[in-house]
mmCIF file of C-alpha atoms and ligand atoms in Angstrom:
data_model
loop_
_atom_site.group_PDB
_atom_site.id
_atom_site.type_symbol
_atom_site.label_atom_id
_atom_site.label_comp_id
_atom_site.label_asym_id
_atom_site.label_seq_id
_atom_site.Cartn_x
_atom_site.Cartn_y
_atom_site.Cartn_z
ATOM 1 C CA MET A 988 6.812 16.999 -11.248
ATOM 2 C CA ARG A 989 7.758 13.300 -11.193
ATOM 3 C CA GLY A 990 9.543 12.117 -8.055
ATOM 4 C CA ARG A 991 13.081 10.781 -8.169
ATOM 5 C CA PHE A 992 13.921 7.109 -7.925
ATOM 6 C CA ILE A 993 17.003 6.160 -5.844
ATOM 7 C CA THR A 994 18.169 2.602 -5.232
ATOM 8 C CA PHE A 995 20.724 1.048 -2.889
ATOM 9 C CA GLU A 996 22.622 -2.038 -4.011
ATOM 10 C CA GLY A 997 25.519 -4.189 -2.852
ATOM 11 C CA GLY A 998 26.294 -7.447 -1.125
ATOM 12 C CA GLU A 999 24.913 -8.493 2.202
ATOM 13 C CA GLY A 1000 25.698 -6.427 5.294
ATOM 14 C CA THR A 1001 27.069 -3.487 3.297
ATOM 15 C CA GLY A 1002 24.678 -1.033 5.008
ATOM 16 C CA LYS A 1003 21.944 -0.604 2.382
ATOM 17 C CA SER A 1004 19.032 -0.564 4.860
ATOM 18 C CA THR A 1005 20.922 1.765 7.211
ATOM 19 C CA HIS A 1006 21.736 4.278 4.465
ATOM 20 C CA ALA A 1007 18.358 4.098 2.717
ATOM 21 C CA ALA A 1008 16.765 5.074 6.052
ATOM 22 C CA MET A 1009 19.338 7.818 6.746
ATOM 23 C CA LEU A 1010 18.804 9.308 3.285
ATOM 24 C CA GLY A 1011 15.039 9.239 3.841
ATOM 25 C CA VAL A 1012 15.477 11.307 7.017
ATOM 26 C CA ARG A 1013 17.653 13.877 5.224
ATOM 27 C CA LEU A 1014 15.272 14.220 2.273
ATOM 28 C CA ARG A 1015 12.259 14.643 4.576
ATOM 29 C CA ALA A 1016 14.116 17.319 6.516
ATOM 30 C CA PHE A 1017 14.452 19.055 3.143
ATOM 31 C CA GLY A 1018 10.647 19.054 2.785
ATOM 32 C CA ILE A 1019 10.549 16.250 0.224
ATOM 33 C CA ARG A 1020 7.923 13.510 0.397
ATOM 34 C CA VAL A 1021 9.695 10.142 0.527
ATOM 35 C CA GLN A 1022 8.537 6.548 0.142
ATOM 36 C CA LEU A 1023 11.070 4.113 1.647
ATOM 37 C CA THR A 1024 10.708 0.608 0.303
ATOM 38 C CA ARG A 1025 12.632 -2.616 -0.371
ATOM 39 C CA GLU A 1026 12.978 -5.625 -2.634
ATOM 40 C CA PRO A 1027 12.050 -8.348 -2.738
ATOM 41 C CA GLY A 1028 8.824 -7.013 -1.248
ATOM 42 C CA GLY A 1029 7.538 -3.501 -0.718
ATOM 43 C CA SER A 1030 3.902 -4.246 -1.674
ATOM 44 C CA PRO A 1031 1.528 -6.840 -0.165
ATOM 45 C CA GLY A 1032 1.799 -9.219 -3.147
ATOM 46 C CA ALA A 1033 5.587 -8.878 -3.388
ATOM 47 C CA GLU A 1034 5.994 -9.450 0.355
ATOM 48 C CA ILE A 1035 4.357 -12.884 -0.087
ATOM 49 C CA MET A 1036 6.939 -13.641 -2.787
ATOM 50 C CA ARG A 1037 9.678 -12.344 -0.486
ATOM 51 C CA TYR A 1038 8.706 -14.955 2.053
ATOM 52 C CA ILE A 1039 8.746 -17.735 -0.554
ATOM 53 C CA LEU A 1040 12.131 -16.658 -1.953
ATOM 54 C CA LEU A 1041 14.027 -15.951 1.284
ATOM 55 C CA SER A 1042 12.704 -19.004 3.116
ATOM 56 C CA GLY A 1043 14.374 -21.126 0.408
ATOM 57 C CA ALA A 1044 11.023 -22.711 -0.577
ATOM 58 C CA ALA A 1045 11.640 -21.858 -4.240
ATOM 59 C CA ARG A 1046 15.257 -23.011 -4.294
ATOM 60 C CA PRO A 1047 14.479 -26.583 -5.508
ATOM 61 C CA LEU A 1048 12.816 -25.021 -8.593
ATOM 62 C CA GLY A 1049 16.225 -23.717 -9.708
ATOM 63 C CA GLY A 1050 17.813 -20.357 -10.472
ATOM 64 C CA ASP A 1051 15.707 -19.580 -13.549
ATOM 65 C CA ALA A 1052 12.476 -19.994 -11.596
ATOM 66 C CA GLU A 1053 13.813 -17.866 -8.723
ATOM 67 C CA ALA A 1054 14.731 -15.115 -11.225
ATOM 68 C CA VAL A 1055 11.173 -15.211 -12.602
ATOM 69 C CA LEU A 1056 9.745 -14.934 -9.063
ATOM 70 C CA PHE A 1057 11.952 -11.912 -8.264
ATOM 71 C CA ALA A 1058 10.712 -10.331 -11.510
ATOM 72 C CA ALA A 1059 7.072 -11.096 -10.654
ATOM 73 C CA ALA A 1060 7.499 -9.541 -7.213
ATOM 74 C CA ARG A 1061 9.071 -6.461 -8.858
ATOM 75 C CA ASP A 1062 6.168 -6.163 -11.283
ATOM 76 C CA ASP A 1063 3.668 -5.972 -8.400
ATOM 77 C CA HIS A 1064 5.894 -3.548 -6.474
ATOM 78 C CA LEU A 1065 6.296 -1.245 -9.487
ATOM 79 C CA THR A 1066 2.611 -1.316 -10.400
ATOM 80 C CA THR A 1067 1.101 -0.856 -6.974
ATOM 81 C CA LEU A 1068 3.669 1.275 -5.167
ATOM 82 C CA ILE A 1069 6.683 2.674 -7.051
ATOM 83 C CA ARG A 1070 5.062 4.128 -10.203
ATOM 84 C CA PRO A 1071 2.065 5.686 -8.394
ATOM 85 C CA ALA A 1072 4.420 7.286 -5.858
ATOM 86 C CA LEU A 1073 6.727 8.727 -8.543
ATOM 87 C CA GLU A 1074 3.698 10.051 -10.451
ATOM 88 C CA ARG A 1075 2.488 11.851 -7.285
ATOM 89 C CA GLY A 1076 5.886 13.542 -7.054
ATOM 90 C CA THR A 1077 7.057 11.416 -4.131
ATOM 91 C CA TRP A 1078 10.706 10.390 -4.122
ATOM 92 C CA VAL A 1079 11.196 6.627 -3.855
ATOM 93 C CA VAL A 1080 14.207 5.214 -1.994
ATOM 94 C CA CYS A 1081 14.438 1.461 -2.542
ATOM 95 C CA ASP A 1082 16.671 -1.044 -0.729
ATOM 96 C CA ARG A 1083 17.682 -3.299 -3.685
ATOM 97 C CA PHE A 1084 16.067 -3.378 -7.160
ATOM 98 C CA ALA A 1085 16.731 -4.888 -10.591
ATOM 99 C CA ASP A 1086 20.547 -4.743 -10.284
ATOM 100 C CA SER A 1087 20.260 -7.367 -7.536
ATOM 101 C CA THR A 1088 18.687 -9.760 -10.033
ATOM 102 C CA ARG A 1089 21.450 -9.054 -12.544
ATOM 103 C CA ILE A 1090 24.132 -9.812 -9.937
ATOM 104 C CA TYR A 1091 22.613 -12.465 -7.616
ATOM 105 C CA GLN A 1092 20.780 -14.535 -10.231
ATOM 106 C CA GLY A 1093 22.908 -13.548 -13.253
ATOM 107 C CA VAL A 1094 26.535 -13.195 -12.194
ATOM 108 C CA ALA A 1095 26.584 -15.368 -9.060
ATOM 109 C CA GLY A 1096 23.679 -17.688 -9.914
ATOM 110 C CA ASN A 1097 24.542 -18.331 -13.578
ATOM 111 C CA VAL A 1098 21.098 -17.493 -14.960
ATOM 112 C CA ASP A 1099 21.461 -16.382 -18.583
ATOM 113 C CA SER A 1100 22.133 -12.632 -18.571
ATOM 114 C CA MET A 1101 20.208 -12.092 -21.857
ATOM 115 C CA ALA A 1102 17.109 -13.623 -20.242
ATOM 116 C CA ILE A 1103 17.552 -11.379 -17.179
ATOM 117 C CA ARG A 1104 17.899 -8.254 -19.352
ATOM 118 C CA ALA A 1105 14.818 -9.259 -21.360
ATOM 119 C CA MET A 1106 12.741 -9.621 -18.178
ATOM 120 C CA GLU A 1107 14.097 -6.298 -16.919
ATOM 121 C CA ARG A 1108 13.034 -4.552 -20.155
ATOM 122 C CA ILE A 1109 9.501 -5.991 -19.846
ATOM 123 C CA ILE A 1110 8.993 -5.441 -16.097
ATOM 124 C CA VAL A 1111 10.967 -2.261 -15.387
ATOM 125 C CA GLY A 1112 10.538 -0.543 -18.774
ATOM 126 C CA ASP A 1113 11.169 3.172 -18.356
ATOM 127 C CA THR A 1114 11.004 3.127 -14.545
ATOM 128 C CA LYS A 1115 14.772 2.991 -14.196
ATOM 129 C CA PRO A 1116 16.492 4.399 -11.128
ATOM 130 C CA ASP A 1117 17.746 7.994 -11.473
ATOM 131 C CA LEU A 1118 20.594 7.201 -9.117
ATOM 132 C CA THR A 1119 21.972 3.965 -7.636
ATOM 133 C CA PHE A 1120 24.363 3.718 -4.716
ATOM 134 C CA ILE A 1121 26.501 0.601 -4.774
ATOM 135 C CA LEU A 1122 27.826 0.063 -1.264
ATOM 136 C CA ASP A 1123 31.076 -1.857 -1.182
ATOM 137 C CA VAL A 1124 32.746 -3.715 1.665
ATOM 138 C CA PRO A 1125 34.919 -6.862 1.492
ATOM 139 C CA ALA A 1126 32.631 -9.923 1.412
ATOM 140 C CA LYS A 1127 33.971 -11.259 4.724
ATOM 141 C CA GLU A 1128 33.270 -7.962 6.520
ATOM 142 C CA GLY A 1129 29.733 -7.796 5.062
ATOM 143 C CA MET A 1130 29.043 -11.354 6.241
ATOM 144 C CA ARG A 1131 30.379 -10.460 9.702
ATOM 145 C CA ARG A 1132 28.132 -7.388 9.956
ATOM 146 C CA ALA A 1133 25.079 -9.327 8.752
ATOM 147 C CA ASP A 1134 25.838 -12.115 11.242
ATOM 148 C CA GLN A 1135 26.082 -9.617 14.068
ATOM 149 C CA ARG A 1136 22.821 -7.920 13.102
ATOM 150 C CA ARG A 1137 20.999 -11.284 12.794
ATOM 151 C CA GLY A 1138 21.947 -12.402 16.272
ATOM 152 C CA GLU A 1139 20.261 -15.731 17.077
ATOM 153 C CA SER A 1140 17.973 -15.891 14.008
ATOM 154 C CA GLY A 1141 19.010 -18.206 11.156
ATOM 155 C CA ALA A 1142 20.531 -17.206 7.797
ATOM 156 C CA ASP A 1143 18.121 -16.870 4.850
ATOM 157 C CA ARG A 1144 18.360 -18.499 1.392
ATOM 158 C CA PHE A 1145 21.192 -16.199 0.211
ATOM 159 C CA GLU A 1146 22.914 -15.328 3.480
ATOM 160 C CA GLY A 1147 23.671 -19.023 3.926
ATOM 161 C CA GLU A 1148 25.803 -19.187 0.738
ATOM 162 C CA ALA A 1149 29.587 -19.675 1.003
ATOM 163 C CA LEU A 1150 32.186 -16.889 1.005
ATOM 164 C CA ALA A 1151 33.070 -17.579 -2.677
ATOM 165 C CA PHE A 1152 29.451 -16.766 -3.677
ATOM 166 C CA HIS A 1153 29.600 -13.443 -1.774
ATOM 167 C CA GLU A 1154 32.946 -12.636 -3.403
ATOM 168 C CA ARG A 1155 31.407 -13.221 -6.850
ATOM 169 C CA LEU A 1156 28.620 -10.836 -5.868
ATOM 170 C CA ARG A 1157 31.109 -8.167 -4.865
ATOM 171 C CA ASP A 1158 32.985 -8.503 -8.171
ATOM 172 C CA GLY A 1159 29.677 -8.296 -10.020
ATOM 173 C CA PHE A 1160 28.648 -5.082 -8.282
ATOM 174 C CA LEU A 1161 32.116 -3.526 -8.851
ATOM 175 C CA THR A 1162 31.851 -4.342 -12.578
ATOM 176 C CA LEU A 1163 28.339 -2.878 -12.718
ATOM 177 C CA ALA A 1164 29.584 0.370 -11.104
ATOM 178 C CA ALA A 1165 32.419 0.561 -13.634
ATOM 179 C CA ASN A 1166 30.072 -0.090 -16.583
ATOM 180 C CA GLU A 1167 27.365 2.429 -15.631
ATOM 181 C CA PRO A 1168 29.242 5.351 -14.012
ATOM 182 C CA ASN A 1169 26.532 7.953 -14.691
ATOM 183 C CA ARG A 1170 23.845 6.093 -12.751
ATOM 184 C CA CYS A 1171 25.865 3.988 -10.311
ATOM 185 C CA MET A 1172 27.863 5.674 -7.544
ATOM 186 C CA LEU A 1173 30.366 3.319 -5.930
ATOM 187 C CA ILE A 1174 30.657 4.018 -2.198
ATOM 188 C CA ASP A 1175 33.402 2.690 0.068
ATOM 189 C CA ALA A 1176 31.146 1.555 2.916
ATOM 190 C CA THR A 1177 33.974 0.432 5.225
ATOM 191 C CA SER A 1178 34.091 3.973 6.685
ATOM 192 C CA PRO A 1179 32.000 4.943 9.732
ATOM 193 C CA LYS A 1180 28.248 5.256 9.044
ATOM 194 C CA GLU A 1181 28.207 9.055 9.457
ATOM 195 C CA LYS A 1182 30.972 9.511 6.880
ATOM 196 C CA VAL A 1183 29.277 7.181 4.377
ATOM 197 C CA SER A 1184 25.956 8.959 4.902
ATOM 198 C CA GLU A 1185 27.589 12.376 4.292
ATOM 199 C CA GLN A 1186 29.148 11.153 1.047
ATOM 200 C CA ILE A 1187 25.772 9.810 -0.155
ATOM 201 C CA TRP A 1188 24.019 13.067 0.717
ATOM 202 C CA ARG A 1189 26.623 15.149 -1.157
ATOM 203 C CA LEU A 1190 26.088 13.021 -4.256
ATOM 204 C CA VAL A 1191 22.299 13.366 -4.014
ATOM 205 C CA LEU A 1192 22.662 17.152 -3.757
ATOM 206 C CA LYS A 1193 24.977 17.219 -6.761
ATOM 207 C CA LYS A 1194 23.156 14.763 -9.006
ATOM 208 C CA LEU A 1195 19.474 15.274 -8.187
ATOM 209 C CA GLU A 1196 19.368 18.826 -6.783
ATOM 210 C CA PRO A 1197 16.624 18.263 -4.175
ATOM 211 C CA ALA A 1198 16.585 22.020 -3.501
ATOM 212 C CA THR A 1199 14.749 22.464 -6.820
ATOM 213 C CA ALA A 1200 12.010 19.940 -5.916
ATOM 214 C CA PRO A 1201 8.656 21.364 -4.788
ATOM 215 C CA ILE A 1202 8.424 21.388 -0.978
ATOM 216 C CA GLN A 1203 5.767 18.903 0.256
ATOM 217 C CA PHE A 1204 5.234 18.540 3.962
ATOM 218 C CA GLU A 1205 2.819 15.611 3.940
ATOM 219 C CA GLU A 1206 4.515 12.629 5.700
ATOM 220 C CA GLU A 1207 4.672 9.159 4.204
ATOM 221 C CA THR A 1208 6.247 6.047 5.669
ATOM 222 C CA VAL A 1209 6.758 2.481 4.455
HETATM 223 N N1 LIG B 864 17.886 -10.809 -3.874
HETATM 224 C C1 LIG B 864 18.132 -11.498 -5.041
HETATM 225 O O1 LIG B 864 18.778 -12.563 -5.012
HETATM 226 N N2 LIG B 864 17.632 -11.020 -6.210
HETATM 227 C C2 LIG B 864 16.908 -9.869 -6.277
HETATM 228 O O2 LIG B 864 16.471 -9.477 -7.367
HETATM 229 C C3 LIG B 864 16.673 -9.163 -5.051
HETATM 230 C C4 LIG B 864 17.170 -9.671 -3.873
HETATM 231 C C5 LIG B 864 15.875 -7.887 -5.077
HETATM 232 C C6 LIG B 864 17.249 -9.911 0.389
HETATM 233 O O3 LIG B 864 17.639 -10.021 1.658
HETATM 234 C C7 LIG B 864 17.961 -11.027 -0.337
HETATM 235 O O4 LIG B 864 17.376 -11.215 -1.624
HETATM 236 C C8 LIG B 864 19.396 -10.660 -0.572
HETATM 237 C C9 LIG B 864 19.572 -10.644 -2.071
HETATM 238 C C10 LIG B 864 18.371 -11.356 -2.582
HETATM 239 N N3 LIG B 864 20.189 -11.684 -0.024
HETATM 240 N N4 LIG B 864 21.180 -11.646 0.675
HETATM 241 N N5 LIG B 864 22.068 -11.880 1.286
HETATM 242 P P1 LIG B 864 17.469 -8.924 2.789
HETATM 243 O O5 LIG B 864 16.679 -7.786 2.278
HETATM 244 O O6 LIG B 864 16.954 -9.608 3.991
HETATM 245 O O7 LIG B 864 18.978 -8.596 3.095
HETATM 246 P P2 LIG B 864 20.083 -7.774 2.315
HETATM 247 O O8 LIG B 864 19.450 -6.987 1.262
HETATM 248 O O9 LIG B 864 21.206 -8.645 1.948
HETATM 249 O O10 LIG B 864 20.583 -6.714 3.360
HETATM 250 P P3 LIG B 864 21.199 -6.998 4.734
HETATM 251 O O11 LIG B 864 22.072 -8.209 4.795
HETATM 252 O O12 LIG B 864 20.042 -6.956 5.641
HETATM 253 O O13 LIG B 864 22.238 -5.872 4.959
HETATM 254 P P4 LIG B 864 22.265 -4.319 4.594
HETATM 255 O O14 LIG B 864 20.902 -3.754 4.456
HETATM 256 O O15 LIG B 864 23.170 -4.111 3.471
HETATM 257 O O16 LIG B 864 22.982 -3.745 5.890
HETATM 258 P P5 LIG B 864 22.365 -3.068 7.224
HETATM 259 O O17 LIG B 864 21.245 -3.898 7.772
HETATM 260 O O18 LIG B 864 22.097 -1.643 6.976
HETATM 261 O O19 LIG B 864 23.665 -3.167 8.128
HETATM 262 C C11 LIG B 864 24.110 -4.398 8.619
HETATM 263 C C12 LIG B 864 24.809 -4.176 9.982
HETATM 264 O O20 LIG B 864 26.003 -3.420 9.766
HETATM 265 C C13 LIG B 864 23.945 -3.368 10.964
HETATM 266 O O21 LIG B 864 24.158 -3.843 12.242
HETATM 267 C C14 LIG B 864 24.481 -1.934 10.805
HETATM 268 O O22 LIG B 864 24.323 -1.174 11.969
HETATM 269 C C15 LIG B 864 25.957 -2.217 10.521
HETATM 270 N N6 LIG B 864 26.584 -1.162 9.699
HETATM 271 C C16 LIG B 864 26.019 -0.497 8.667
HETATM 272 N N7 LIG B 864 26.899 0.408 8.167
HETATM 273 C C17 LIG B 864 28.025 0.277 8.911
HETATM 274 C C18 LIG B 864 29.288 0.914 8.870
HETATM 275 N N8 LIG B 864 29.568 1.880 7.988
HETATM 276 N N9 LIG B 864 30.213 0.527 9.756
HETATM 277 C C19 LIG B 864 29.944 -0.451 10.643
HETATM 278 N N10 LIG B 864 28.774 -1.090 10.750
HETATM 279 C C20 LIG B 864 27.820 -0.740 9.878
#
């Protein structure tokens, strides 16, 4: 039986990494084999592209070129990690995926949305997420949380953008949630972590019925 594919999306500091990890723990406790991963990155080739993209080295090439690099990283990630895991029956929980390209490069970065959809069709094909959590907090609060978590280390290529950019991202994710209500679950992530995590878990139980998945006790980590 094919594994399930769950993605976490949203602006910066909304709690995606926190809740991807918490969901991984809950699924494993249920006896389900889980592969936690992230984008950009998640496979050796894609991690090299992550470095290029988040360091800002590709920024002078322009938004179109950055969108192509995100897609190339995703292609490697899908081919070498996500699809093989799903085929083995492992559930994949991914911190960001193709929706981030639609919103960061498309909505906020002004890359042509038809071009982004065309790349998505070629690269992602049928490997679409079964369920996507869109975590929502006001842009200012997300930036504050991300700042706090970063401590002394500097902001990356996207974290360094102005508040208006992060507000456009938030609007983009809210519109996406409204347009694809069957796949995208909008989560108010201003509540305490435990409450958010409980809400996510209830939705996973309802939508994906992990109790019906075969129990597999072999451990897998990132
Ligand atoms: N990007 C793109 O442009 N196009 C693409 O196609 C893809 C990505 C795939 C990846 O950066 C960047 O790449 C990203 C988009 C772009 N740019 N930005 N900005 P990343 O992976 O390094 O960072 P991120 O994805 O933005 O995530 P993040 O900023 O690291 O935050 P997060 O994962 O959403 O949040 P967190 O680390 O789980 O939590 C942040 C802090 O808040 C932490 O201290 C938590 O303990 C705290 N937290 C979490 N939940 C709560 C609640 N409920 N209450 C209070 N505090 C909380």
